JSON list of C-alpha atoms in Angstrom, two decimals:
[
{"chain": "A", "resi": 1, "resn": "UNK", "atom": "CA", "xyz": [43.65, -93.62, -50.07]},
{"chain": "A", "resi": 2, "resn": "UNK", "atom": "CA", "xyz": [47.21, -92.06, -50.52]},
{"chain": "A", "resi": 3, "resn": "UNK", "atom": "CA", "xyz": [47.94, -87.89, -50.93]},
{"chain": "A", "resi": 4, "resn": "UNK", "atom": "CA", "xyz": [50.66, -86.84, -53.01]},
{"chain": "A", "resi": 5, "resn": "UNK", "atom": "CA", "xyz": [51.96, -83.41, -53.08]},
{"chain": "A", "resi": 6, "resn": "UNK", "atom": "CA", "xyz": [52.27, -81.12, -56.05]},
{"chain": "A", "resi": 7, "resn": "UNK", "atom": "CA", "xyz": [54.66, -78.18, -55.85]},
{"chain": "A", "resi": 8, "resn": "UNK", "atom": "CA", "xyz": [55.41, -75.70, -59.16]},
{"chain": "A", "resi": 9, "resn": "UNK", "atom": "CA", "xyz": [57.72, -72.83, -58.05]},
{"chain": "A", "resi": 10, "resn": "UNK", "atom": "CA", "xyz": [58.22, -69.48, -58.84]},
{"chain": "A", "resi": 11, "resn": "UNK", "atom": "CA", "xyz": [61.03, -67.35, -58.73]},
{"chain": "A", "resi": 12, "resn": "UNK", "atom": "CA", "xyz": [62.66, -64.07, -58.43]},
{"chain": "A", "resi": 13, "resn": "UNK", "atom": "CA", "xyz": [66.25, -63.15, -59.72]},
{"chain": "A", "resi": 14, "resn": "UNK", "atom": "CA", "xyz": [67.93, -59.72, -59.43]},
{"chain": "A", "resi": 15, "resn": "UNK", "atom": "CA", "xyz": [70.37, -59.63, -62.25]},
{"chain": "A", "resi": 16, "resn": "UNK", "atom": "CA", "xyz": [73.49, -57.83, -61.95]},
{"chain": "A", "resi": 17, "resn": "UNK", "atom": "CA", "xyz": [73.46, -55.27, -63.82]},
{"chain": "A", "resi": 18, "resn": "UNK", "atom": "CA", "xyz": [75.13, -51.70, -62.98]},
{"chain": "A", "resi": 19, "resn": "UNK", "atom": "CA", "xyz": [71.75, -49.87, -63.59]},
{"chain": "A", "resi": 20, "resn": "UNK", "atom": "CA", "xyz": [68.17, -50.89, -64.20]},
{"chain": "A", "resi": 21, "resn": "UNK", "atom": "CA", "xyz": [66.20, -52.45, -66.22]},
{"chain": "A", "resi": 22, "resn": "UNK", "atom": "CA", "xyz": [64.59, -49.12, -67.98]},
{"chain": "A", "resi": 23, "resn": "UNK", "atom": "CA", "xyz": [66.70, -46.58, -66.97]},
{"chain": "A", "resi": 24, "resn": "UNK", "atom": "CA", "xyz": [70.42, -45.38, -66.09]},
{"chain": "A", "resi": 25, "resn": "UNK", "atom": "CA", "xyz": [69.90, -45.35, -62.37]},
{"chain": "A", "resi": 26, "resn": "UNK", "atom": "CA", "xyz": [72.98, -47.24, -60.72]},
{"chain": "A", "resi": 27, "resn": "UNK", "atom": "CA", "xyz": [71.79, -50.70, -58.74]},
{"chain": "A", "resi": 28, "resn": "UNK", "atom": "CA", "xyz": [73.47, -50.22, -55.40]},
{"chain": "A", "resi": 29, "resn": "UNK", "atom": "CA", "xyz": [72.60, -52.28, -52.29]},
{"chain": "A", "resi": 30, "resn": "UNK", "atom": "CA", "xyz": [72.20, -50.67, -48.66]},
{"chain": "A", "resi": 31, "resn": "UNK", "atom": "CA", "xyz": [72.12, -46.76, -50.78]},
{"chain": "A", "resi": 32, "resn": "UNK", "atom": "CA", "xyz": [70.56, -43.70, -48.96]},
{"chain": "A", "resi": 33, "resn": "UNK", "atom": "CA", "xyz": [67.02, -44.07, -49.29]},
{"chain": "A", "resi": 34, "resn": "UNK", "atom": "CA", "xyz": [65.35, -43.22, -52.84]},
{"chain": "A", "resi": 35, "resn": "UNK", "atom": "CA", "xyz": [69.02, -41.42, -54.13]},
{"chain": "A", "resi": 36, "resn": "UNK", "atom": "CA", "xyz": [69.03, -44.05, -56.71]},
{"chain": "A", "resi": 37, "resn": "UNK", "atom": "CA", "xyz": [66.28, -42.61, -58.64]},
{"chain": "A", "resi": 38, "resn": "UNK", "atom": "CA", "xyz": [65.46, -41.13, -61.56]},
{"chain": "A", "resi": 39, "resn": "UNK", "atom": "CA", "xyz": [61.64, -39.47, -63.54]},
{"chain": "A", "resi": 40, "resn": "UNK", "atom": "CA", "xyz": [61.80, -42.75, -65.17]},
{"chain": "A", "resi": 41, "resn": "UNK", "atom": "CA", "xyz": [61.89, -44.91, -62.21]},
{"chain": "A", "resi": 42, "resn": "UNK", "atom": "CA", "xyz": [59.58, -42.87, -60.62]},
{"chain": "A", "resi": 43, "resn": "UNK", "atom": "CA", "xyz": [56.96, -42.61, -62.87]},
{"chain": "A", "resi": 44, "resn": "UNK", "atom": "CA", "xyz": [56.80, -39.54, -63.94]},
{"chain": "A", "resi": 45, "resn": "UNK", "atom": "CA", "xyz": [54.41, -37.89, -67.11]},
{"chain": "A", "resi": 46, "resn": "UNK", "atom": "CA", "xyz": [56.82, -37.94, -70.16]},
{"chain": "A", "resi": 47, "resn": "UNK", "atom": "CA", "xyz": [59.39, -40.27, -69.34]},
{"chain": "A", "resi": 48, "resn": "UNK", "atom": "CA", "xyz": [60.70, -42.96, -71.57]},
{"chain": "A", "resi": 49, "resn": "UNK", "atom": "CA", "xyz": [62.03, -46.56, -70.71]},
{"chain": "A", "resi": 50, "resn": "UNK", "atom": "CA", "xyz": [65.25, -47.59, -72.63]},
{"chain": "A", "resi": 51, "resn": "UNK", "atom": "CA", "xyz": [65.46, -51.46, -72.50]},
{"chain": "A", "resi": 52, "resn": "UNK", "atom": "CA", "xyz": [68.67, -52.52, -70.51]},
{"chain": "A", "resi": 53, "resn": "UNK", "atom": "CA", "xyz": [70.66, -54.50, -72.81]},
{"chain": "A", "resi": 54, "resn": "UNK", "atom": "CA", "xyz": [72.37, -56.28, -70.48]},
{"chain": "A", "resi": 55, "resn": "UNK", "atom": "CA", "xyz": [69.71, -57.69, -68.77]},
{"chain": "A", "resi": 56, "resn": "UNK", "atom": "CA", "xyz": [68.26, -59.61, -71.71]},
{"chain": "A", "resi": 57, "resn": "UNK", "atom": "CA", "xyz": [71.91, -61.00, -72.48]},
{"chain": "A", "resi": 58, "resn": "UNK", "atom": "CA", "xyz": [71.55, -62.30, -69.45]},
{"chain": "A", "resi": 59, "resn": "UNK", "atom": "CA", "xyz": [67.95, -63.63, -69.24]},
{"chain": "A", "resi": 60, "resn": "UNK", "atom": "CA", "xyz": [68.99, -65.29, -72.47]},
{"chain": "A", "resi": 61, "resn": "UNK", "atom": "CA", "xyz": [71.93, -66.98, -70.97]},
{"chain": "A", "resi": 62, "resn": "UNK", "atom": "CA", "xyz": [69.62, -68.09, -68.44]},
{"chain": "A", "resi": 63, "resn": "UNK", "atom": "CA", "xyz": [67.25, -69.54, -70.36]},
{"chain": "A", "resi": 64, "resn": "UNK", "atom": "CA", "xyz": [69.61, -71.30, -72.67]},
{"chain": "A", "resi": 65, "resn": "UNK", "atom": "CA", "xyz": [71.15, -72.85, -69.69]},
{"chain": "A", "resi": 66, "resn": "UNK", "atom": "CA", "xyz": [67.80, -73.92, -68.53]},
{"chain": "A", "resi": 67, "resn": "UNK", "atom": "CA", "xyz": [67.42, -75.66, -72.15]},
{"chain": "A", "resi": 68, "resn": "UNK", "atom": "CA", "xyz": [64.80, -73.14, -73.17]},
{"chain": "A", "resi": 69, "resn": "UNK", "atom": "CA", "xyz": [63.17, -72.47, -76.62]},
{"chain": "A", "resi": 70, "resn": "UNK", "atom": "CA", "xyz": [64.14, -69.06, -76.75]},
{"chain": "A", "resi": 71, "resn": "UNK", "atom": "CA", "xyz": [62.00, -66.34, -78.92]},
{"chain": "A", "resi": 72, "resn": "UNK", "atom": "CA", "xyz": [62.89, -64.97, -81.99]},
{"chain": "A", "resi": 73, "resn": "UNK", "atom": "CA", "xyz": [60.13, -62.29, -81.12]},
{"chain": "A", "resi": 74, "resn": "UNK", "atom": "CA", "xyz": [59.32, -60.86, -77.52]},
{"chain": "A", "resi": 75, "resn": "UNK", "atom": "CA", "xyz": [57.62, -57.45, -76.06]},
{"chain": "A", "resi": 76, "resn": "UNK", "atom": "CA", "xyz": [56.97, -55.65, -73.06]},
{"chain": "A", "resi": 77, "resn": "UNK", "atom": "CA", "xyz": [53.32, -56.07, -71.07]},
{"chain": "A", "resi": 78, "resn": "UNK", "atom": "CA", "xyz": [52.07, -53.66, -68.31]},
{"chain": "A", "resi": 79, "resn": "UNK", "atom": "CA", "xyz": [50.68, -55.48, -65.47]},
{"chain": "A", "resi": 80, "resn": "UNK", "atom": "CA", "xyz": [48.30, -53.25, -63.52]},
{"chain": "A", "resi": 81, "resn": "UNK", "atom": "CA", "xyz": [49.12, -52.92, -59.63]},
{"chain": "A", "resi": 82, "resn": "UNK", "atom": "CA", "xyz": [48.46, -50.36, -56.94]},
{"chain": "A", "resi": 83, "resn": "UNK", "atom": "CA", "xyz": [51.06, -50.52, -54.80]},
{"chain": "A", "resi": 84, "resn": "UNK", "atom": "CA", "xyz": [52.18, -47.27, -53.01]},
{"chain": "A", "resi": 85, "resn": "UNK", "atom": "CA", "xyz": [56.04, -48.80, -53.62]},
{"chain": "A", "resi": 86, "resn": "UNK", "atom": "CA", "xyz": [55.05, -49.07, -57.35]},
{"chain": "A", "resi": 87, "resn": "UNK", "atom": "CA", "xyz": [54.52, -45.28, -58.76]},
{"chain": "A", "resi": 88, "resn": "UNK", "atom": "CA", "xyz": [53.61, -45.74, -62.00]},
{"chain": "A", "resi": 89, "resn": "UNK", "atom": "CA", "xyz": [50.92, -48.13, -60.52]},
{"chain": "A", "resi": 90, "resn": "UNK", "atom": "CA", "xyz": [51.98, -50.72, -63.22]},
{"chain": "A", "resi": 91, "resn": "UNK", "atom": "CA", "xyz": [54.68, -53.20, -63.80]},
{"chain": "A", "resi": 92, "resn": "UNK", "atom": "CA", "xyz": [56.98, -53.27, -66.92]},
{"chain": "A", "resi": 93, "resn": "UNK", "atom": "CA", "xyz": [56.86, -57.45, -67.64]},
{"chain": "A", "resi": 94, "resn": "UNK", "atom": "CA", "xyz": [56.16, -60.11, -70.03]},
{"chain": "A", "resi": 95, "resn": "UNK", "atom": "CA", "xyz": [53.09, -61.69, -70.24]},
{"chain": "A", "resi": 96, "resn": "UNK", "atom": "CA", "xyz": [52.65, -63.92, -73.80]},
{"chain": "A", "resi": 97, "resn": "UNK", "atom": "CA", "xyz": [55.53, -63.64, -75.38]},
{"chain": "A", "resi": 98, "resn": "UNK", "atom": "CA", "xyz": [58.39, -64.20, -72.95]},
{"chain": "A", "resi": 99, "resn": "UNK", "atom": "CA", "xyz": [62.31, -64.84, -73.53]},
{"chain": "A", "resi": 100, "resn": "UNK", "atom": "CA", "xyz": [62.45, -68.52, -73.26]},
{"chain": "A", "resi": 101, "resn": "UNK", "atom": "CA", "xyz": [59.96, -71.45, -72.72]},
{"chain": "A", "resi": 102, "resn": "UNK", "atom": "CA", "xyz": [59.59, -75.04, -72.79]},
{"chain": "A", "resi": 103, "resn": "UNK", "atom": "CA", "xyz": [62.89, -75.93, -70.95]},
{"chain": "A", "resi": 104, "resn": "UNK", "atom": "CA", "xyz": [64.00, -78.44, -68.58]},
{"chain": "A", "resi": 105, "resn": "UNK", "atom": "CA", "xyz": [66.63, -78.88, -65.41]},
{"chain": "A", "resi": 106, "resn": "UNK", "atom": "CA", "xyz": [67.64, -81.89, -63.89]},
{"chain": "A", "resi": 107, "resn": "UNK", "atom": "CA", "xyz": [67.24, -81.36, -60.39]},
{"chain": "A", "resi": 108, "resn": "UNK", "atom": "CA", "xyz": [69.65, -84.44, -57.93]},
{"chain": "A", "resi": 109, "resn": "UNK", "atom": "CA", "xyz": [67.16, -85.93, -55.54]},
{"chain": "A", "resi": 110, "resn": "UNK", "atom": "CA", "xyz": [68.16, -87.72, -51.53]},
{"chain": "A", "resi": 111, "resn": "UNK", "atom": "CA", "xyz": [68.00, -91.41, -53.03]},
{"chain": "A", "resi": 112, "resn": "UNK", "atom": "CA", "xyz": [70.54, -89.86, -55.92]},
{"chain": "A", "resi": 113, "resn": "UNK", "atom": "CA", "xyz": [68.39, -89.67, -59.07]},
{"chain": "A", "resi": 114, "resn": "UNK", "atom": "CA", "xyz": [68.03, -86.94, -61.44]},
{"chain": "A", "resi": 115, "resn": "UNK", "atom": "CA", "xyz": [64.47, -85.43, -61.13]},
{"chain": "A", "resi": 116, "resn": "UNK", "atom": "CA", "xyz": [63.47, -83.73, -64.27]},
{"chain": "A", "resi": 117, "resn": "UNK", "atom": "CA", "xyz": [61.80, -80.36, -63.97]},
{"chain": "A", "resi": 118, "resn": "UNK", "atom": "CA", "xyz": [60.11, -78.70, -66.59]},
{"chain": "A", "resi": 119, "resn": "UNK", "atom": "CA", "xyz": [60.59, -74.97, -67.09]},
{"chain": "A", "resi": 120, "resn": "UNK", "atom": "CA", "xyz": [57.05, -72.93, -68.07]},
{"chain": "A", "resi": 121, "resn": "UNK", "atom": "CA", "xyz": [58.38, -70.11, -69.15]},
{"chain": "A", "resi": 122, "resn": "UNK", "atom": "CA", "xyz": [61.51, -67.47, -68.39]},
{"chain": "A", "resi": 123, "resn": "UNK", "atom": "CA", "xyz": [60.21, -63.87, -68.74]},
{"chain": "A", "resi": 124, "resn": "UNK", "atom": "CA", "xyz": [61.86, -60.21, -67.80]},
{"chain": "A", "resi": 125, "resn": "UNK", "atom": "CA", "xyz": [60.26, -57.73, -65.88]},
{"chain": "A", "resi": 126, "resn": "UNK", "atom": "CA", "xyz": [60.70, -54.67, -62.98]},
{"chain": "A", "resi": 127, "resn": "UNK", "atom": "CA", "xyz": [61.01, -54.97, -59.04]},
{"chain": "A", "resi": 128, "resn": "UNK", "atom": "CA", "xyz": [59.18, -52.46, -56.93]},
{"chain": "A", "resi": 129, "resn": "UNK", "atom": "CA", "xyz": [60.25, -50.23, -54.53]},
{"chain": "A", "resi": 130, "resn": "UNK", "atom": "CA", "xyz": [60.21, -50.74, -50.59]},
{"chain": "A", "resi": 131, "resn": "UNK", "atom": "CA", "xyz": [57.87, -50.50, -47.92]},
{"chain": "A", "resi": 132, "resn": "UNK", "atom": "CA", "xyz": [59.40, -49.75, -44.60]},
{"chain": "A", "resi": 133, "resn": "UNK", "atom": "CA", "xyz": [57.42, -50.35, -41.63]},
{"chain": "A", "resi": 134, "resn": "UNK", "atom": "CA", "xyz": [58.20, -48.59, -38.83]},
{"chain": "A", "resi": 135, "resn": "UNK", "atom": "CA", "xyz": [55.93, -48.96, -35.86]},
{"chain": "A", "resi": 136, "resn": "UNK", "atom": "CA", "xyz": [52.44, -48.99, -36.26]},
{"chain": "A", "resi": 137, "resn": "UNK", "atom": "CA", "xyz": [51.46, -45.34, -37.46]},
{"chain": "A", "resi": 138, "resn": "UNK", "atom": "CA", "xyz": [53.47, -45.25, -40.53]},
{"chain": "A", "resi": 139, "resn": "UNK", "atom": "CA", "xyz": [55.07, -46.84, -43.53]},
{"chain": "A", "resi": 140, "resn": "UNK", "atom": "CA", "xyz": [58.13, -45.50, -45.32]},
{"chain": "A", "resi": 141, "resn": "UNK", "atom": "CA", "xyz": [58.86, -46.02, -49.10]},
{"chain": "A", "resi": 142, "resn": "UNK", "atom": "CA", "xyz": [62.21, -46.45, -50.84]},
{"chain": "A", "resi": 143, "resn": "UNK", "atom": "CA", "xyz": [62.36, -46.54, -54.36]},
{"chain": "A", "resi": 144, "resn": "UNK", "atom": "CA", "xyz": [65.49, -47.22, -54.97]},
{"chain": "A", "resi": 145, "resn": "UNK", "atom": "CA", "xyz": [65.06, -50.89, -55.77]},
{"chain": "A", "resi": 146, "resn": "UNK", "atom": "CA", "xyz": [62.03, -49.53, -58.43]},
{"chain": "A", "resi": 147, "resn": "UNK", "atom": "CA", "xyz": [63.18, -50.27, -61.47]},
{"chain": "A", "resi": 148, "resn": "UNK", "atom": "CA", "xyz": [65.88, -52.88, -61.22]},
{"chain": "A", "resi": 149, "resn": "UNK", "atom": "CA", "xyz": [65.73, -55.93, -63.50]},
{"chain": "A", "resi": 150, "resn": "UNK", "atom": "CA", "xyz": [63.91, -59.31, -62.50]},
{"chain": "A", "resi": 151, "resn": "UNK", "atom": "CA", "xyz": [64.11, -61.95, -64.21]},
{"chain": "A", "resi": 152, "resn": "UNK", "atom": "CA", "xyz": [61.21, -64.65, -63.33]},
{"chain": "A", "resi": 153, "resn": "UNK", "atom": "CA", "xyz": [61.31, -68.13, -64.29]},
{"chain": "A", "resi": 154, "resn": "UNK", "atom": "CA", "xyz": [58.35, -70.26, -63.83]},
{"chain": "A", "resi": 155, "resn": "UNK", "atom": "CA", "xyz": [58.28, -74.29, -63.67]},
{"chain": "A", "resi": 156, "resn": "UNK", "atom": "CA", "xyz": [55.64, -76.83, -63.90]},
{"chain": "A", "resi": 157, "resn": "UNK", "atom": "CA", "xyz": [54.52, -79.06, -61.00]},
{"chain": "A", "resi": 158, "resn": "UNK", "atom": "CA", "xyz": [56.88, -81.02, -61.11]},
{"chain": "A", "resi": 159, "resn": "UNK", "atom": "CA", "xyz": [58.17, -81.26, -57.56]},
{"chain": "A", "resi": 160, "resn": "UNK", "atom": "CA", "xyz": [56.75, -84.32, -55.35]},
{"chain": "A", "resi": 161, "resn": "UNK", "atom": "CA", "xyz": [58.26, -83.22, -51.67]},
{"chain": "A", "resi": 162, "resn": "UNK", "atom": "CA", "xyz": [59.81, -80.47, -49.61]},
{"chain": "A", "resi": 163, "resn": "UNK", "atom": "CA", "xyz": [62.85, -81.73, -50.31]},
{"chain": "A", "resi": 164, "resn": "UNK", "atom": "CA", "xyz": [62.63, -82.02, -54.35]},
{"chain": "A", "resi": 165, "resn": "UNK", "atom": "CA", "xyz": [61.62, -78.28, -53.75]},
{"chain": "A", "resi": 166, "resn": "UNK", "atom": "CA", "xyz": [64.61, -77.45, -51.40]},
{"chain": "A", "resi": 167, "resn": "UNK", "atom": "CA", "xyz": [67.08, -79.48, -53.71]},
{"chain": "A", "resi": 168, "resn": "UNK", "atom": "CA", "xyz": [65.75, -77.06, -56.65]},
{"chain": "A", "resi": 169, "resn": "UNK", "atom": "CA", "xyz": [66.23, -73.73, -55.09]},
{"chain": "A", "resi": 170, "resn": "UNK", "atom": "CA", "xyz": [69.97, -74.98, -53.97]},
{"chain": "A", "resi": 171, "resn": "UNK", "atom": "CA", "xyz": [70.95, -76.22, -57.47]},
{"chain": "A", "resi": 172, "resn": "UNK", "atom": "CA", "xyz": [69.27, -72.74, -59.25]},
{"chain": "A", "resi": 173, "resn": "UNK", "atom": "CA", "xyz": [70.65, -70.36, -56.82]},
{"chain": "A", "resi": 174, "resn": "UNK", "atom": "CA", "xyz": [74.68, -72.27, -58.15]},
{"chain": "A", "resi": 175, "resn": "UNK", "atom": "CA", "xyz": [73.25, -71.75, -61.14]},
{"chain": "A", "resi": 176, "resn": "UNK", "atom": "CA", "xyz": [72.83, -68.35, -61.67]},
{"chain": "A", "resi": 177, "resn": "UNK", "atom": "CA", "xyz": [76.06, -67.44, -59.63]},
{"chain": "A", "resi": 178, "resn": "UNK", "atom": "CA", "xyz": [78.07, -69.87, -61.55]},
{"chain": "A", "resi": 179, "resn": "UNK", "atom": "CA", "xyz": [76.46, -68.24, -64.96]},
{"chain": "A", "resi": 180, "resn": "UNK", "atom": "CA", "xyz": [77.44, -64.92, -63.18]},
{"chain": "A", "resi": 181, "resn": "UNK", "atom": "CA", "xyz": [73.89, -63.29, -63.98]},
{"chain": "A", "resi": 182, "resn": "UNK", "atom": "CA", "xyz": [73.43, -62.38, -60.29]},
{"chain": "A", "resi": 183, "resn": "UNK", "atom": "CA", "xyz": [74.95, -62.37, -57.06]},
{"chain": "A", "resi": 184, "resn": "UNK", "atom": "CA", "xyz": [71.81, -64.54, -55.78]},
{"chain": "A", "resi": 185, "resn": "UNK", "atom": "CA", "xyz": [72.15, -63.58, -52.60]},
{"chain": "A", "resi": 186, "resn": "UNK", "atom": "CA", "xyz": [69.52, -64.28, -50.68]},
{"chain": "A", "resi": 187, "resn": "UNK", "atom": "CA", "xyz": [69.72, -62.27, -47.71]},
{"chain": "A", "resi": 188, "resn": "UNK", "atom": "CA", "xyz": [70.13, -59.34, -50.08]},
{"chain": "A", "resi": 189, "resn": "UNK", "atom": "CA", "xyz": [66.81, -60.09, -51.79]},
{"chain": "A", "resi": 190, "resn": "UNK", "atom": "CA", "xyz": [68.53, -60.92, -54.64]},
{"chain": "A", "resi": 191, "resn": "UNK", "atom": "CA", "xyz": [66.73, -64.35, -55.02]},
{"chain": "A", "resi": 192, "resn": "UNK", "atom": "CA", "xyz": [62.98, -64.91, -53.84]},
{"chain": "A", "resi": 193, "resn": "UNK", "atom": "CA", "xyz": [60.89, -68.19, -54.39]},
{"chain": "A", "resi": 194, "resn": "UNK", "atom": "CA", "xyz": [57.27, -68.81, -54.62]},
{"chain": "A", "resi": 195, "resn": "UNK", "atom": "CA", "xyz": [56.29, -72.33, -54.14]},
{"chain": "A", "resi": 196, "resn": "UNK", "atom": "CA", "xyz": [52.54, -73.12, -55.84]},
{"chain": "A", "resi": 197, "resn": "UNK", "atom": "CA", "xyz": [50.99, -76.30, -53.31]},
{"chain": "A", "resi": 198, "resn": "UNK", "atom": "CA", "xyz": [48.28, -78.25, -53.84]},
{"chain": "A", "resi": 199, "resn": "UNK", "atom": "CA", "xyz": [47.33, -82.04, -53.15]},
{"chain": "A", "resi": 200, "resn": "UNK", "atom": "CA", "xyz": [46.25, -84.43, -55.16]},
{"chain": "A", "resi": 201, "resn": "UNK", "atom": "CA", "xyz": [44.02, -87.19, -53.12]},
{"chain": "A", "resi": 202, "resn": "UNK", "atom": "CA", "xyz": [44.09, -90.42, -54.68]},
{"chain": "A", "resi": 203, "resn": "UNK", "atom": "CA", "xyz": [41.35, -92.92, -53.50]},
{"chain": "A", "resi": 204, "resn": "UNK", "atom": "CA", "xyz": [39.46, -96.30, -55.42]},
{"chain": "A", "resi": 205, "resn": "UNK", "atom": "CA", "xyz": [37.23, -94.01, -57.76]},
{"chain": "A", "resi": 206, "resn": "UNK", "atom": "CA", "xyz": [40.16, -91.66, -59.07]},
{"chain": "A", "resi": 207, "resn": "UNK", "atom": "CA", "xyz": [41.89, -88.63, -57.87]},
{"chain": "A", "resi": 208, "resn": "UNK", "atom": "CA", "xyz": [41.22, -85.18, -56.67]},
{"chain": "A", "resi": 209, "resn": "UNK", "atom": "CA", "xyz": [42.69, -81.94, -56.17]},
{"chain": "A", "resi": 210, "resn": "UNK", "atom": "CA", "xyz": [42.95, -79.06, -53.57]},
{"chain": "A", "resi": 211, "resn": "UNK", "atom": "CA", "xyz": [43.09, -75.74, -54.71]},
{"chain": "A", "resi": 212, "resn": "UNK", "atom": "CA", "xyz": [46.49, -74.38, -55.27]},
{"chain": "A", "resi": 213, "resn": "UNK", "atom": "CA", "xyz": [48.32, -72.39, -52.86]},
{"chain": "A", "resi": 214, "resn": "UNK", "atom": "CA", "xyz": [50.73, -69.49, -53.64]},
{"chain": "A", "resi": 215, "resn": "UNK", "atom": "CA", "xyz": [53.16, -68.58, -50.97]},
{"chain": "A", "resi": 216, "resn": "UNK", "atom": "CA", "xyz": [55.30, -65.51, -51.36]},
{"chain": "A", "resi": 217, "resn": "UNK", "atom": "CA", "xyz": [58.55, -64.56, -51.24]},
{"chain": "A", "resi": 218, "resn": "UNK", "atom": "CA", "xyz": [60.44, -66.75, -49.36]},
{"chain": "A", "resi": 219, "resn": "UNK", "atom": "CA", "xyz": [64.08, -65.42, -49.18]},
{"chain": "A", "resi": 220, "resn": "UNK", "atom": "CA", "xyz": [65.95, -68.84, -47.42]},
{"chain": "A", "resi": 221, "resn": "UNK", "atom": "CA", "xyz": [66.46, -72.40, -48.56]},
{"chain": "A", "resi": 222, "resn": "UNK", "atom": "CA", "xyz": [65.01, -73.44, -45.00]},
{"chain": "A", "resi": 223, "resn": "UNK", "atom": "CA", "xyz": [61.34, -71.39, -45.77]},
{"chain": "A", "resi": 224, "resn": "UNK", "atom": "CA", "xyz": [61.30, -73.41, -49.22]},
{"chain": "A", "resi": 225, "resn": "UNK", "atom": "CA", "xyz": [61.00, -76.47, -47.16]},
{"chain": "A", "resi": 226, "resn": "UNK", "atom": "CA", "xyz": [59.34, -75.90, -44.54]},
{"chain": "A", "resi": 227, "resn": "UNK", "atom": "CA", "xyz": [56.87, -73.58, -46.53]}
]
């Protein structure tokens, strides 16, 4: 009997862009808490979302990069949350009919071969706000970060160790600096990973599979591996 592990990944990029993704709110780092807001942002009756242009130049340039398929027709999903850092208790996104698909990036492994991974899909979509705990009797929000542009770009499984996975997150994070579509700075939350785990147990009779395991937002190179 042998195990052999199975990791997809998915992941968060804050594209830099001067304002968000549906409104004319500035993106600003480290800002006085919620003055970076707007009745768009903050869900209020009777506003209207205006599509940040930039942002889908740059998901596109993304996805091209990442040898995507990219659509000749897209459109907006809301994806139902209640969140008290989300106020319109949805999330702007794609669901069926994102940017790109069906692309590939050749990821360098330890032994000095190229591992192939498989892109799912590259989709746009809105970040939340901010929860800010403070002691144990209350939680602060800050919306500021509501409303700034994501882009999310899913792979398949095609990563066989911690370090295939930690290899990945290294080459994409060059990536989108060197395409100059964000800052990826980690330690900003500018770039956030979520590895997908399972196992696949291989034995005489065949091979079976744990369920998969989603672990969120992992903000360092060193979580992706050890995570």
């Amino acid at each position: 009997m042998s195990v052999r592990p199975i990791i997809g990944m998915e992941i968060h990029i804050q594209l830099a862009t001067r304002t968000k993704m549906f409104c004319a709110c500035p993106v600003e780092f480290a800002a006085a808490p919620n003055s970076r807001v707007c009745p768009v942002c903050l869900g209020l009756p009777g506003a209207l979302p205006v599509i940040n242009r930039r942002a889908v130049e740059f998901a596109i340039r993304t996805a091209l990069a990442l040898n995507c398929e990219i659509a000749r027709l897209t459109k907006w999903d809301r994806k139902s949350y209640f969140y008290p850092d989300l106020p319109k208790n949805y999330q702007i996104s794609q669901y069926d009919l994102p940017i790109g698909v069906n692309g590939r990036f050749d990821v360098p492994t330890r032994s000095g071969e190229m591992r192939p991974v498989r892109i799912r899909r590259v989709h746009l979509e809105e970040d939340a706000g901010k929860n800010i705990h403070e002691g144990l009797d209350h939680t602060r929000i800050d919306l500021n970060r509501a409303g700034t542009p994501l882009l999310e770009i899913v792979t398949e499984p095609d990563l066989a160790s911690a370090d295939d996975a930690y290899a990945f997150a290294v080459e994409l994070q060059r990536l989108a600096a060197w395409l100059g579509v964000s800052e990826a700075n980690m330690q900003k939350g500018q770039m956030r990973f979520e590895p997908n785990v399972n196992v696949a147990i291989v034995h005489a009779d065949g091979e079976a599979r744990t369920p998969i395991a989603e672990i969120k937002n992992l903000n360092s190179f060193r979580s992706v591996r050890s995570a």
